[in-house]
Short mmCIF file of C-alpha atoms in Angstrom, two decimals:
data_model
loop_
_atom_site.label_atom_id
_atom_site.label_comp_id
_atom_site.label_asym_id
_atom_site.label_seq_id
_atom_site.Cartn_x
_atom_site.Cartn_y
_atom_site.Cartn_z
CA MET A 1 -23.85 3.31 -7.77
CA ARG A 2 -19.81 2.52 -6.57
CA ASN A 3 -19.31 -1.22 -6.28
CA VAL A 4 -17.52 -2.94 -2.55
CA HIS A 5 -14.33 -1.81 -3.94
CA GLU A 6 -14.23 1.56 -4.59
CA ASP A 7 -16.30 1.58 -1.63
CA ILE A 8 -13.22 0.66 0.93
CA LYS A 9 -10.83 2.61 -0.49
CA SER A 10 -12.20 5.11 -0.49
CA LEU A 11 -12.47 4.08 3.84
CA GLU A 12 -8.90 3.25 3.58
CA LYS A 13 -8.55 6.43 2.08
CA GLU A 14 -10.55 8.79 5.10
CA ILE A 15 -9.09 6.52 7.26
CA LEU A 16 -5.19 7.84 7.23
CA GLN A 17 -7.08 11.63 6.89
CA THR A 18 -8.70 11.31 9.91
CA GLU A 19 -5.40 9.60 11.73
CA ASP A 20 -3.63 12.82 10.03
CA LYS A 21 -5.72 14.78 11.74
CA ILE A 22 -5.31 13.39 14.93
CA ILE A 23 -1.71 14.02 14.94
CA GLU A 24 -2.91 17.84 14.46
CA TYR A 25 -5.20 17.95 17.31
CA LEU A 26 -2.44 16.37 19.65
CA ARG A 27 0.80 18.65 17.80
CA ALA A 28 -2.31 22.18 18.86
CA GLY A 29 -3.61 20.04 22.47
CA TYR A 30 -7.37 19.89 20.84
CA GLU A 31 -8.52 17.96 22.96
CA GLY A 32 -12.13 17.90 21.88
CA GLY A 33 -11.19 17.79 18.27
CA ILE A 34 -9.43 14.73 19.38
CA LYS A 35 -11.93 12.83 20.64
CA THR A 36 -14.62 12.95 17.09
CA SER A 37 -11.79 12.04 15.07
CA LEU A 38 -10.91 9.10 17.28
CA HIS A 39 -14.96 7.99 17.73
CA SER A 40 -14.92 8.74 13.62
CA LEU A 41 -11.81 6.38 12.83
CA ASP A 42 -13.22 4.22 15.40
CA LEU A 43 -17.38 3.41 13.22
CA ASN A 44 -14.44 4.18 9.99
CA LEU A 45 -12.77 1.08 11.13
CA LYS A 46 -15.87 -0.68 12.19
CA TYR A 47 -17.74 -0.36 8.54
CA LEU A 48 -14.82 -0.84 7.25
CA SER A 49 -14.18 -4.41 8.70
CA ILE A 50 -17.85 -5.47 8.27
CA LEU A 51 -17.73 -4.50 4.60
CA ALA A 52 -15.16 -6.61 3.86
CA ASN A 53 -15.92 -9.43 5.81
CA GLY A 54 -19.72 -9.41 3.27
CA ALA A 55 -17.51 -8.65 -0.19
CA PRO A 56 -17.25 -10.68 -2.74
CA ILE A 57 -13.49 -10.24 -2.74
CA ASP A 58 -10.45 -12.20 -3.46
CA LYS A 59 -8.82 -14.03 0.05
CA ASN A 60 -5.64 -11.69 -1.14
CA GLU A 61 -7.60 -8.11 -0.93
CA ASP A 62 -8.76 -9.56 2.08
CA ARG A 63 -5.21 -10.34 3.49
CA LYS A 64 -4.38 -6.57 2.38
CA ILE A 65 -7.93 -5.44 4.32
CA MET A 66 -7.75 -7.05 7.41
CA ASP A 67 -4.25 -6.45 7.78
CA PHE A 68 -4.60 -2.60 7.06
CA LEU A 69 -7.61 -3.49 10.27
CA ARG A 70 -5.78 -4.20 12.30
CA ILE A 71 -2.48 -2.63 12.18
CA HIS A 72 -4.92 0.79 12.35
CA TYR A 73 -6.51 -0.25 15.11
CA ASP A 74 -3.10 -0.60 17.37
CA TYR A 75 -2.04 2.70 15.39
CA MET A 76 -5.86 4.49 17.12
CA GLN A 77 -5.00 2.85 20.74
CA LYS A 78 -1.76 4.41 20.77
CA LEU A 79 -3.23 7.61 19.53
CA SER A 80 -6.56 7.41 22.22
CA VAL A 81 -6.02 9.83 25.29
CA PRO A 82 -7.30 9.47 29.07
CA ALA A 83 -10.37 9.90 28.97
#
């Protein structure tokens, strides 16, 4: 069984990979991939937030996760394409 810390690190890694995919799709003009990846990014950020809020983690780790979430939510908004 995986622990919460591994799940958090895995989600952070997946979020970074999804952002890289979005950038590639933006360069290629592939709107379908952009929208799908943005949806996936949104879900992963929400799940990370839920996981972190319920996790038995120390204050410093919590601060790092909250900073990560804030930065990447802001970044997601910048990557979003108009509907």
